[in-house]
Structures are given as structure tokens and as C-alpha cells.
Amino acid sequence: MSSRTSQISQPITIRRAVVRDAKRLTRLVRGSGAYEGKYAAAVAGYRVGPDYIEAHRAFVAVGADEHGGGRVLGFYSLVLAPPELDLLFVADEAQGRGIGLLLVAHMQAEARAAGLDRVKVVSHLPAEDFYHRAGAVRTGTALANPPAVPWDRPEFEFRIPSE
């Protein structure tokens, strides 16, 4: 059974990111298989710093390891004004196990609690199908912004129903 399709045997906890998570989150972004090849330059110097974690609603999905410690399997960052899912990453070896959907559901609950009715997402091209499956609606295209991002990207929106 490949790691992309195996089920998680340990519970997943979603908690607020803390400053000491910064290096792990940066490694997760820079090591993402979705940013290999022509996309590598977009994350080569990217840094999720302590200042970013303190300034945004960043949350991590943590799975227990065999030693009882926590292992960061993914994370997201929600910006409230204007409402946007700024980052969402799942470790390559943990993809296909529902962690991304857990993070999206958590983000939607956070957005609802903050009084938001929609959250924008500018998607990385390889993540477009994921956002469709997660319930986001395509709303347009974010045009290329060379040299940082020299390709157009799909824009989505999560509609957040009130409870």
C-alpha cells in the first residue's frame, strides 16, 4: 500500500501554530512535490516565519508518532481582511488521507466564527482539483505576476454558510 492511499492509524489534532513551528512549516512548503520542476522557483526562498505565524490565523494538523510526540502533517493560514486562505499544505507522504479536507473544514469553522461568509483562494495549478473536491467554487483567474509567479492561477471561493 502506498503512503498516498494508506489510512492514518493515529488521531489527527488541529491546533494553532506557534512560533516554534516556523521552521517545520517552511520545510513543508519548500519540500512540497507540487512545487517541483517549473514551479520550484515559487517556493525556493519562501519562509513561514515566526512573525507570519503571530500575525495570521495559522493552524497545523498534527499526528502522533510512535514515540508519542506530534508530527506536523499539514497546515493552513486564514487571513481575515480581506478573507483569504493564504496557505494550505499537506506533507507529500500524508496526502490522500483526508488531512487536506480536515484542514479545509477547520478553516471554514474558523471563518464562520469570525463572521465571514466567503473565503478566497488563489490556487496553485496542481491543487485545482483538490479545491473543487473540497467544495470551493471557481470564480476567476489570478494573472501571472512575474518573476515570482510567471503563470496564471485559478481563483476559488469557499462560501461559508451561517449556522
Short mmCIF file of N, CA and C in Angstrom, two decimals:
data_model
loop_
_atom_site.label_atom_id
_atom_site.label_comp_id
_atom_site.label_asym_id
_atom_site.label_seq_id
_atom_site.Cartn_x
_atom_site.Cartn_y
_atom_site.Cartn_z
N MET A 1 0.85 -1.19 0.00
CA MET A 1 0.00 0.00 0.00
C MET A 1 0.88 1.23 0.00
N SER A 2 0.61 2.17 -0.89
CA SER A 2 1.44 3.37 -0.97
C SER A 2 1.05 4.34 0.14
N SER A 3 1.98 5.23 0.47
CA SER A 3 1.71 6.19 1.54
C SER A 3 0.63 7.19 1.15
N ARG A 4 0.40 7.37 -0.16
CA ARG A 4 -0.63 8.32 -0.59
C ARG A 4 -2.03 7.78 -0.36
N THR A 5 -2.18 6.47 -0.22
CA THR A 5 -3.52 5.92 -0.09
C THR A 5 -3.75 5.21 1.24
N SER A 6 -2.71 5.04 2.05
CA SER A 6 -2.90 4.35 3.32
C SER A 6 -3.66 5.24 4.29
N GLN A 7 -4.37 4.63 5.18
CA GLN A 7 -5.15 5.38 6.16
C GLN A 7 -4.28 5.76 7.35
N ILE A 8 -4.63 6.85 7.98
CA ILE A 8 -3.92 7.29 9.17
C ILE A 8 -4.39 6.44 10.33
N SER A 9 -3.46 5.83 11.02
CA SER A 9 -3.83 4.97 12.14
C SER A 9 -3.87 5.74 13.46
N GLN A 10 -3.24 6.90 13.50
CA GLN A 10 -3.23 7.71 14.72
C GLN A 10 -4.17 8.90 14.54
N PRO A 11 -4.74 9.38 15.63
CA PRO A 11 -5.63 10.55 15.52
C PRO A 11 -4.87 11.79 15.07
N ILE A 12 -5.59 12.65 14.39
CA ILE A 12 -5.06 13.93 13.92
C ILE A 12 -5.64 15.02 14.80
N THR A 13 -4.79 15.90 15.26
CA THR A 13 -5.20 17.05 16.05
C THR A 13 -4.89 18.31 15.25
N ILE A 14 -5.82 19.24 15.23
CA ILE A 14 -5.55 20.53 14.60
C ILE A 14 -5.44 21.55 15.73
N ARG A 15 -4.31 22.23 15.75
CA ARG A 15 -4.05 23.23 16.79
C ARG A 15 -3.49 24.49 16.16
N ARG A 16 -3.55 25.56 16.92
CA ARG A 16 -2.99 26.82 16.47
C ARG A 16 -1.48 26.67 16.30
N ALA A 17 -0.93 27.19 15.23
CA ALA A 17 0.52 27.17 15.03
C ALA A 17 1.17 28.09 16.05
N VAL A 18 2.35 27.70 16.47
CA VAL A 18 3.14 28.50 17.41
C VAL A 18 4.48 28.82 16.76
N VAL A 19 5.18 29.79 17.31
CA VAL A 19 6.43 30.26 16.74
C VAL A 19 7.41 29.12 16.49
N ARG A 20 7.47 28.15 17.38
CA ARG A 20 8.45 27.06 17.20
C ARG A 20 8.11 26.16 16.01
N ASP A 21 6.92 26.32 15.41
CA ASP A 21 6.55 25.56 14.21
C ASP A 21 7.13 26.16 12.93
N ALA A 22 7.66 27.36 12.99
CA ALA A 22 8.05 28.10 11.78
C ALA A 22 8.99 27.31 10.87
N LYS A 23 10.02 26.74 11.40
CA LYS A 23 10.98 26.01 10.55
C LYS A 23 10.33 24.79 9.91
N ARG A 24 9.50 24.07 10.67
CA ARG A 24 8.83 22.89 10.11
C ARG A 24 7.87 23.29 8.99
N LEU A 25 7.16 24.38 9.17
CA LEU A 25 6.21 24.82 8.14
C LEU A 25 6.95 25.29 6.90
N THR A 26 8.06 25.97 7.09
CA THR A 26 8.88 26.40 5.95
C THR A 26 9.39 25.19 5.19
N ARG A 27 9.88 24.17 5.90
CA ARG A 27 10.35 22.95 5.23
C ARG A 27 9.22 22.26 4.47
N LEU A 28 8.02 22.26 5.04
CA LEU A 28 6.88 21.64 4.37
C LEU A 28 6.58 22.36 3.05
N VAL A 29 6.59 23.68 3.06
CA VAL A 29 6.34 24.46 1.84
C VAL A 29 7.44 24.20 0.81
N ARG A 30 8.67 24.37 1.21
CA ARG A 30 9.78 24.23 0.27
C ARG A 30 9.95 22.81 -0.25
N GLY A 31 9.54 21.82 0.53
CA GLY A 31 9.70 20.42 0.12
C GLY A 31 8.50 19.86 -0.60
N SER A 32 7.49 20.66 -0.86
CA SER A 32 6.26 20.18 -1.49
C SER A 32 6.52 19.68 -2.91
N GLY A 33 6.12 18.44 -3.17
CA GLY A 33 6.24 17.88 -4.51
C GLY A 33 5.43 18.63 -5.55
N ALA A 34 4.41 19.36 -5.12
CA ALA A 34 3.60 20.15 -6.05
C ALA A 34 4.38 21.33 -6.61
N TYR A 35 5.52 21.64 -6.01
CA TYR A 35 6.32 22.77 -6.46
C TYR A 35 7.67 22.32 -7.03
N GLU A 36 7.68 21.17 -7.66
CA GLU A 36 8.90 20.70 -8.32
C GLU A 36 8.92 21.20 -9.75
N GLY A 37 10.06 21.05 -10.40
CA GLY A 37 10.19 21.43 -11.80
C GLY A 37 9.98 22.91 -12.02
N LYS A 38 9.10 23.24 -12.97
CA LYS A 38 8.91 24.64 -13.34
C LYS A 38 8.33 25.48 -12.21
N TYR A 39 7.75 24.85 -11.19
CA TYR A 39 7.15 25.59 -10.08
C TYR A 39 8.12 25.83 -8.92
N ALA A 40 9.30 25.22 -8.97
CA ALA A 40 10.23 25.26 -7.83
C ALA A 40 10.60 26.68 -7.41
N ALA A 41 10.77 27.57 -8.36
CA ALA A 41 11.20 28.94 -8.04
C ALA A 41 10.19 29.67 -7.16
N ALA A 42 8.93 29.29 -7.24
CA ALA A 42 7.89 29.99 -6.47
C ALA A 42 8.06 29.81 -4.97
N VAL A 43 8.68 28.70 -4.53
CA VAL A 43 8.83 28.46 -3.10
C VAL A 43 10.28 28.36 -2.65
N ALA A 44 11.22 28.52 -3.58
CA ALA A 44 12.65 28.32 -3.26
C ALA A 44 13.09 29.17 -2.07
N GLY A 45 12.70 30.39 -2.00
CA GLY A 45 13.11 31.25 -0.90
C GLY A 45 12.00 31.54 0.08
N TYR A 46 10.89 30.81 -0.05
CA TYR A 46 9.73 31.09 0.79
C TYR A 46 10.01 30.75 2.24
N ARG A 47 9.49 31.58 3.13
CA ARG A 47 9.72 31.38 4.56
C ARG A 47 8.42 31.65 5.31
N VAL A 48 8.03 30.70 6.14
CA VAL A 48 6.93 30.89 7.08
C VAL A 48 7.60 31.24 8.40
N GLY A 49 7.74 32.53 8.64
CA GLY A 49 8.49 32.97 9.81
C GLY A 49 7.62 33.13 11.05
N PRO A 50 8.27 33.28 12.19
CA PRO A 50 7.53 33.50 13.44
C PRO A 50 6.60 34.70 13.35
N ASP A 51 7.03 35.75 12.64
CA ASP A 51 6.20 36.95 12.50
C ASP A 51 4.92 36.63 11.73
N TYR A 52 5.03 35.78 10.71
CA TYR A 52 3.86 35.38 9.93
C TYR A 52 2.88 34.60 10.82
N ILE A 53 3.40 33.68 11.59
CA ILE A 53 2.57 32.85 12.48
C ILE A 53 1.86 33.72 13.51
N GLU A 54 2.55 34.70 14.04
CA GLU A 54 1.93 35.58 15.04
C GLU A 54 0.89 36.51 14.44
N ALA A 55 1.06 36.87 13.16
CA ALA A 55 0.17 37.85 12.53
C ALA A 55 -1.07 37.23 11.89
N HIS A 56 -1.09 35.91 11.67
CA HIS A 56 -2.18 35.26 10.96
C HIS A 56 -2.78 34.11 11.76
N ARG A 57 -3.95 33.69 11.33
CA ARG A 57 -4.58 32.52 11.94
C ARG A 57 -4.03 31.28 11.23
N ALA A 58 -2.91 30.80 11.74
CA ALA A 58 -2.26 29.63 11.16
C ALA A 58 -2.52 28.44 12.07
N PHE A 59 -2.89 27.31 11.46
CA PHE A 59 -3.20 26.09 12.20
C PHE A 59 -2.46 24.92 11.59
N VAL A 60 -2.04 23.99 12.43
CA VAL A 60 -1.32 22.81 11.97
C VAL A 60 -2.12 21.54 12.29
N ALA A 61 -2.01 20.57 11.38
CA ALA A 61 -2.55 19.22 11.62
C ALA A 61 -1.39 18.38 12.12
N VAL A 62 -1.57 17.82 13.30
CA VAL A 62 -0.50 17.05 13.94
C VAL A 62 -0.98 15.63 14.14
N GLY A 63 -0.12 14.68 13.77
CA GLY A 63 -0.38 13.27 14.01
C GLY A 63 0.59 12.76 15.04
N ALA A 64 0.14 11.87 15.91
CA ALA A 64 1.02 11.29 16.92
C ALA A 64 2.00 10.33 16.24
N ASP A 65 3.27 10.37 16.65
CA ASP A 65 4.23 9.41 16.12
C ASP A 65 4.39 8.26 17.11
N GLU A 66 5.23 7.29 16.76
CA GLU A 66 5.37 6.09 17.60
C GLU A 66 5.99 6.39 18.95
N HIS A 67 6.57 7.58 19.14
CA HIS A 67 7.18 7.95 20.41
C HIS A 67 6.26 8.86 21.23
N GLY A 68 5.05 9.07 20.75
CA GLY A 68 4.09 9.88 21.49
C GLY A 68 4.19 11.37 21.21
N GLY A 69 5.12 11.77 20.37
CA GLY A 69 5.26 13.18 20.02
C GLY A 69 4.35 13.53 18.86
N GLY A 70 4.30 14.79 18.51
CA GLY A 70 3.47 15.22 17.39
C GLY A 70 4.30 15.46 16.14
N ARG A 71 3.75 15.10 15.02
CA ARG A 71 4.40 15.31 13.72
C ARG A 71 3.48 16.18 12.89
N VAL A 72 4.00 17.31 12.39
CA VAL A 72 3.19 18.20 11.57
C VAL A 72 2.97 17.55 10.21
N LEU A 73 1.69 17.32 9.88
CA LEU A 73 1.31 16.68 8.62
C LEU A 73 0.80 17.69 7.60
N GLY A 74 0.42 18.86 8.06
CA GLY A 74 -0.09 19.89 7.17
C GLY A 74 -0.42 21.14 7.95
N PHE A 75 -0.76 22.20 7.22
CA PHE A 75 -1.14 23.44 7.89
C PHE A 75 -1.90 24.34 6.91
N TYR A 76 -2.57 25.33 7.48
CA TYR A 76 -3.20 26.37 6.67
C TYR A 76 -3.09 27.69 7.39
N SER A 77 -3.32 28.76 6.63
CA SER A 77 -3.33 30.10 7.19
C SER A 77 -4.53 30.84 6.63
N LEU A 78 -5.34 31.38 7.52
CA LEU A 78 -6.51 32.16 7.15
C LEU A 78 -6.26 33.63 7.44
N VAL A 79 -6.39 34.45 6.41
CA VAL A 79 -6.30 35.90 6.56
C VAL A 79 -7.73 36.42 6.63
N LEU A 80 -8.02 37.27 7.61
CA LEU A 80 -9.40 37.74 7.81
C LEU A 80 -9.77 38.93 6.94
N ALA A 81 -8.82 39.82 6.66
CA ALA A 81 -9.15 41.03 5.91
C ALA A 81 -8.09 41.32 4.86
N PRO A 82 -8.43 41.18 3.60
CA PRO A 82 -9.65 40.57 3.09
C PRO A 82 -9.59 39.05 3.28
N PRO A 83 -10.75 38.41 3.39
CA PRO A 83 -10.80 36.98 3.70
C PRO A 83 -10.13 36.13 2.61
N GLU A 84 -9.07 35.41 3.02
CA GLU A 84 -8.36 34.58 2.06
C GLU A 84 -7.68 33.41 2.76
N LEU A 85 -7.77 32.25 2.13
CA LEU A 85 -6.97 31.11 2.55
C LEU A 85 -5.61 31.33 1.91
N ASP A 86 -4.66 31.80 2.70
CA ASP A 86 -3.37 32.22 2.16
C ASP A 86 -2.47 31.03 1.85
N LEU A 87 -2.41 30.07 2.74
CA LEU A 87 -1.57 28.89 2.56
C LEU A 87 -2.36 27.65 2.98
N LEU A 88 -2.15 26.56 2.25
CA LEU A 88 -2.66 25.25 2.67
C LEU A 88 -1.71 24.21 2.08
N PHE A 89 -1.03 23.50 2.95
CA PHE A 89 -0.07 22.48 2.53
C PHE A 89 -0.28 21.23 3.35
N VAL A 90 -0.16 20.09 2.69
CA VAL A 90 -0.14 18.79 3.35
C VAL A 90 1.15 18.11 2.93
N ALA A 91 1.86 17.53 3.88
CA ALA A 91 3.11 16.84 3.57
C ALA A 91 2.86 15.80 2.49
N ASP A 92 3.79 15.69 1.55
CA ASP A 92 3.63 14.76 0.42
C ASP A 92 3.26 13.36 0.89
N GLU A 93 3.95 12.86 1.90
CA GLU A 93 3.71 11.49 2.36
C GLU A 93 2.38 11.32 3.09
N ALA A 94 1.71 12.41 3.41
CA ALA A 94 0.43 12.34 4.12
C ALA A 94 -0.75 12.65 3.20
N GLN A 95 -0.49 12.96 1.92
CA GLN A 95 -1.58 13.29 1.01
C GLN A 95 -2.42 12.06 0.68
N GLY A 96 -3.68 12.31 0.37
CA GLY A 96 -4.60 11.23 0.02
C GLY A 96 -5.23 10.57 1.23
N ARG A 97 -5.05 11.14 2.40
CA ARG A 97 -5.57 10.55 3.64
C ARG A 97 -6.67 11.40 4.29
N GLY A 98 -7.08 12.46 3.61
CA GLY A 98 -8.15 13.30 4.15
C GLY A 98 -7.69 14.46 5.01
N ILE A 99 -6.40 14.64 5.17
CA ILE A 99 -5.89 15.72 6.02
C ILE A 99 -6.22 17.09 5.43
N GLY A 100 -6.09 17.23 4.12
CA GLY A 100 -6.43 18.50 3.47
C GLY A 100 -7.88 18.87 3.69
N LEU A 101 -8.77 17.88 3.58
CA LEU A 101 -10.19 18.14 3.82
C LEU A 101 -10.47 18.49 5.27
N LEU A 102 -9.75 17.86 6.21
CA LEU A 102 -9.88 18.23 7.62
C LEU A 102 -9.46 19.68 7.84
N LEU A 103 -8.37 20.07 7.21
CA LEU A 103 -7.90 21.45 7.34
C LEU A 103 -8.90 22.43 6.74
N VAL A 104 -9.48 22.09 5.60
CA VAL A 104 -10.48 22.97 4.97
C VAL A 104 -11.70 23.10 5.89
N ALA A 105 -12.17 22.00 6.44
CA ALA A 105 -13.33 22.05 7.35
C ALA A 105 -13.02 22.92 8.57
N HIS A 106 -11.82 22.79 9.09
CA HIS A 106 -11.41 23.61 10.24
C HIS A 106 -11.37 25.08 9.85
N MET A 107 -10.81 25.37 8.66
CA MET A 107 -10.75 26.75 8.17
C MET A 107 -12.15 27.34 8.04
N GLN A 108 -13.08 26.54 7.52
CA GLN A 108 -14.45 27.03 7.36
C GLN A 108 -15.08 27.33 8.71
N ALA A 109 -14.82 26.51 9.71
CA ALA A 109 -15.35 26.77 11.06
C ALA A 109 -14.73 28.04 11.64
N GLU A 110 -13.44 28.23 11.43
CA GLU A 110 -12.77 29.46 11.90
C GLU A 110 -13.35 30.69 11.19
N ALA A 111 -13.56 30.58 9.88
CA ALA A 111 -14.12 31.69 9.11
C ALA A 111 -15.52 32.02 9.60
N ARG A 112 -16.33 30.99 9.82
CA ARG A 112 -17.70 31.20 10.33
C ARG A 112 -17.66 31.89 11.68
N ALA A 113 -16.78 31.43 12.57
CA ALA A 113 -16.67 32.03 13.91
C ALA A 113 -16.23 33.49 13.83
N ALA A 114 -15.48 33.84 12.78
CA ALA A 114 -15.02 35.22 12.60
C ALA A 114 -16.06 36.08 11.87
N GLY A 115 -17.21 35.47 11.51
CA GLY A 115 -18.27 36.22 10.85
C GLY A 115 -18.11 36.36 9.35
N LEU A 116 -17.24 35.56 8.76
CA LEU A 116 -17.03 35.63 7.31
C LEU A 116 -18.09 34.82 6.58
N ASP A 117 -18.47 35.27 5.38
CA ASP A 117 -19.42 34.49 4.58
C ASP A 117 -18.78 33.88 3.35
N ARG A 118 -17.51 34.23 3.09
CA ARG A 118 -16.77 33.64 1.97
C ARG A 118 -15.28 33.84 2.21
N VAL A 119 -14.50 32.92 1.63
CA VAL A 119 -13.04 32.97 1.74
C VAL A 119 -12.46 32.70 0.36
N LYS A 120 -11.64 33.61 -0.11
CA LYS A 120 -10.99 33.50 -1.43
C LYS A 120 -9.77 32.58 -1.33
N VAL A 121 -9.49 31.88 -2.44
CA VAL A 121 -8.28 31.07 -2.57
C VAL A 121 -7.70 31.30 -3.96
N VAL A 122 -6.42 31.67 -4.02
CA VAL A 122 -5.70 31.69 -5.28
C VAL A 122 -4.91 30.39 -5.28
N SER A 123 -5.31 29.47 -6.15
CA SER A 123 -4.79 28.10 -6.11
C SER A 123 -3.52 27.93 -6.94
N HIS A 124 -2.68 27.05 -6.47
CA HIS A 124 -1.57 26.56 -7.28
C HIS A 124 -2.20 25.62 -8.31
N LEU A 125 -1.72 25.65 -9.55
CA LEU A 125 -2.35 24.84 -10.61
C LEU A 125 -2.54 23.36 -10.24
N PRO A 126 -1.52 22.68 -9.68
CA PRO A 126 -1.73 21.28 -9.34
C PRO A 126 -2.76 21.04 -8.22
N ALA A 127 -3.16 22.07 -7.50
CA ALA A 127 -4.13 21.92 -6.41
C ALA A 127 -5.57 22.21 -6.86
N GLU A 128 -5.76 22.56 -8.11
CA GLU A 128 -7.08 22.95 -8.60
C GLU A 128 -8.13 21.86 -8.36
N ASP A 129 -7.84 20.63 -8.67
CA ASP A 129 -8.81 19.54 -8.46
C ASP A 129 -9.14 19.36 -6.98
N PHE A 130 -8.13 19.52 -6.11
CA PHE A 130 -8.38 19.40 -4.68
C PHE A 130 -9.43 20.42 -4.23
N TYR A 131 -9.28 21.67 -4.65
CA TYR A 131 -10.22 22.70 -4.21
C TYR A 131 -11.63 22.43 -4.74
N HIS A 132 -11.74 21.91 -5.95
CA HIS A 132 -13.06 21.50 -6.46
C HIS A 132 -13.66 20.45 -5.54
N ARG A 133 -12.89 19.41 -5.22
CA ARG A 133 -13.38 18.32 -4.36
C ARG A 133 -13.74 18.82 -2.96
N ALA A 134 -13.04 19.86 -2.50
CA ALA A 134 -13.28 20.40 -1.16
C ALA A 134 -14.48 21.34 -1.11
N GLY A 135 -15.10 21.60 -2.27
CA GLY A 135 -16.31 22.41 -2.29
C GLY A 135 -16.13 23.86 -2.68
N ALA A 136 -14.92 24.25 -3.07
CA ALA A 136 -14.71 25.63 -3.50
C ALA A 136 -15.28 25.82 -4.90
N VAL A 137 -15.70 27.03 -5.19
CA VAL A 137 -16.29 27.39 -6.47
C VAL A 137 -15.30 28.26 -7.23
N ARG A 138 -15.05 27.92 -8.48
CA ARG A 138 -14.13 28.71 -9.30
C ARG A 138 -14.77 30.07 -9.59
N THR A 139 -14.01 31.15 -9.34
CA THR A 139 -14.54 32.49 -9.54
C THR A 139 -13.78 33.31 -10.56
N GLY A 140 -12.61 32.84 -10.99
CA GLY A 140 -11.83 33.61 -11.95
C GLY A 140 -10.41 33.12 -12.06
N THR A 141 -9.55 34.02 -12.53
CA THR A 141 -8.15 33.70 -12.74
C THR A 141 -7.29 34.84 -12.21
N ALA A 142 -6.29 34.49 -11.42
CA ALA A 142 -5.29 35.46 -10.97
C ALA A 142 -4.20 35.46 -12.02
N LEU A 143 -3.96 36.61 -12.62
CA LEU A 143 -2.98 36.70 -13.69
C LEU A 143 -1.56 36.57 -13.17
N ALA A 144 -0.70 36.10 -14.04
CA ALA A 144 0.71 35.92 -13.71
C ALA A 144 1.29 37.20 -13.11
N ASN A 145 2.27 37.01 -12.22
CA ASN A 145 2.94 38.13 -11.57
C ASN A 145 4.45 37.87 -11.59
N PRO A 146 5.06 37.93 -12.80
CA PRO A 146 6.49 37.63 -12.90
C PRO A 146 7.32 38.63 -12.10
N PRO A 147 8.47 38.27 -11.61
CA PRO A 147 9.10 36.97 -11.78
C PRO A 147 8.67 35.94 -10.73
N ALA A 148 8.01 36.38 -9.66
CA ALA A 148 7.66 35.45 -8.57
C ALA A 148 6.76 34.31 -9.05
N VAL A 149 5.70 34.64 -9.76
CA VAL A 149 4.75 33.63 -10.26
C VAL A 149 4.48 33.93 -11.73
N PRO A 150 5.20 33.27 -12.63
CA PRO A 150 5.07 33.60 -14.06
C PRO A 150 3.95 32.85 -14.79
N TRP A 151 2.94 32.37 -14.08
CA TRP A 151 1.83 31.66 -14.71
C TRP A 151 0.52 32.12 -14.08
N ASP A 152 -0.55 32.05 -14.84
CA ASP A 152 -1.88 32.36 -14.32
C ASP A 152 -2.29 31.25 -13.34
N ARG A 153 -3.14 31.64 -12.36
CA ARG A 153 -3.61 30.67 -11.37
C ARG A 153 -5.12 30.78 -11.21
N PRO A 154 -5.77 29.65 -10.97
CA PRO A 154 -7.23 29.69 -10.77
C PRO A 154 -7.57 30.31 -9.42
N GLU A 155 -8.63 31.11 -9.42
CA GLU A 155 -9.17 31.69 -8.18
C GLU A 155 -10.43 30.94 -7.81
N PHE A 156 -10.55 30.65 -6.52
CA PHE A 156 -11.72 29.96 -5.98
C PHE A 156 -12.28 30.75 -4.82
N GLU A 157 -13.44 30.30 -4.39
CA GLU A 157 -14.07 30.88 -3.22
C GLU A 157 -14.79 29.77 -2.46
N PHE A 158 -14.55 29.75 -1.16
CA PHE A 158 -15.34 28.90 -0.27
C PHE A 158 -16.48 29.77 0.24
N ARG A 159 -17.69 29.33 0.06
CA ARG A 159 -18.83 30.05 0.63
C ARG A 159 -19.10 29.46 2.00
N ILE A 160 -19.18 30.34 2.99
CA ILE A 160 -19.30 29.93 4.38
C ILE A 160 -20.73 30.17 4.83
N PRO A 161 -21.53 29.12 4.90
CA PRO A 161 -22.92 29.31 5.36
C PRO A 161 -22.95 29.59 6.86
N SER A 162 -23.90 30.41 7.27
CA SER A 162 -24.06 30.65 8.70
C SER A 162 -24.70 29.41 9.31
N GLU A 163 -24.47 29.23 10.58
CA GLU A 163 -25.02 28.02 11.25
C GLU A 163 -26.49 28.14 11.49
#
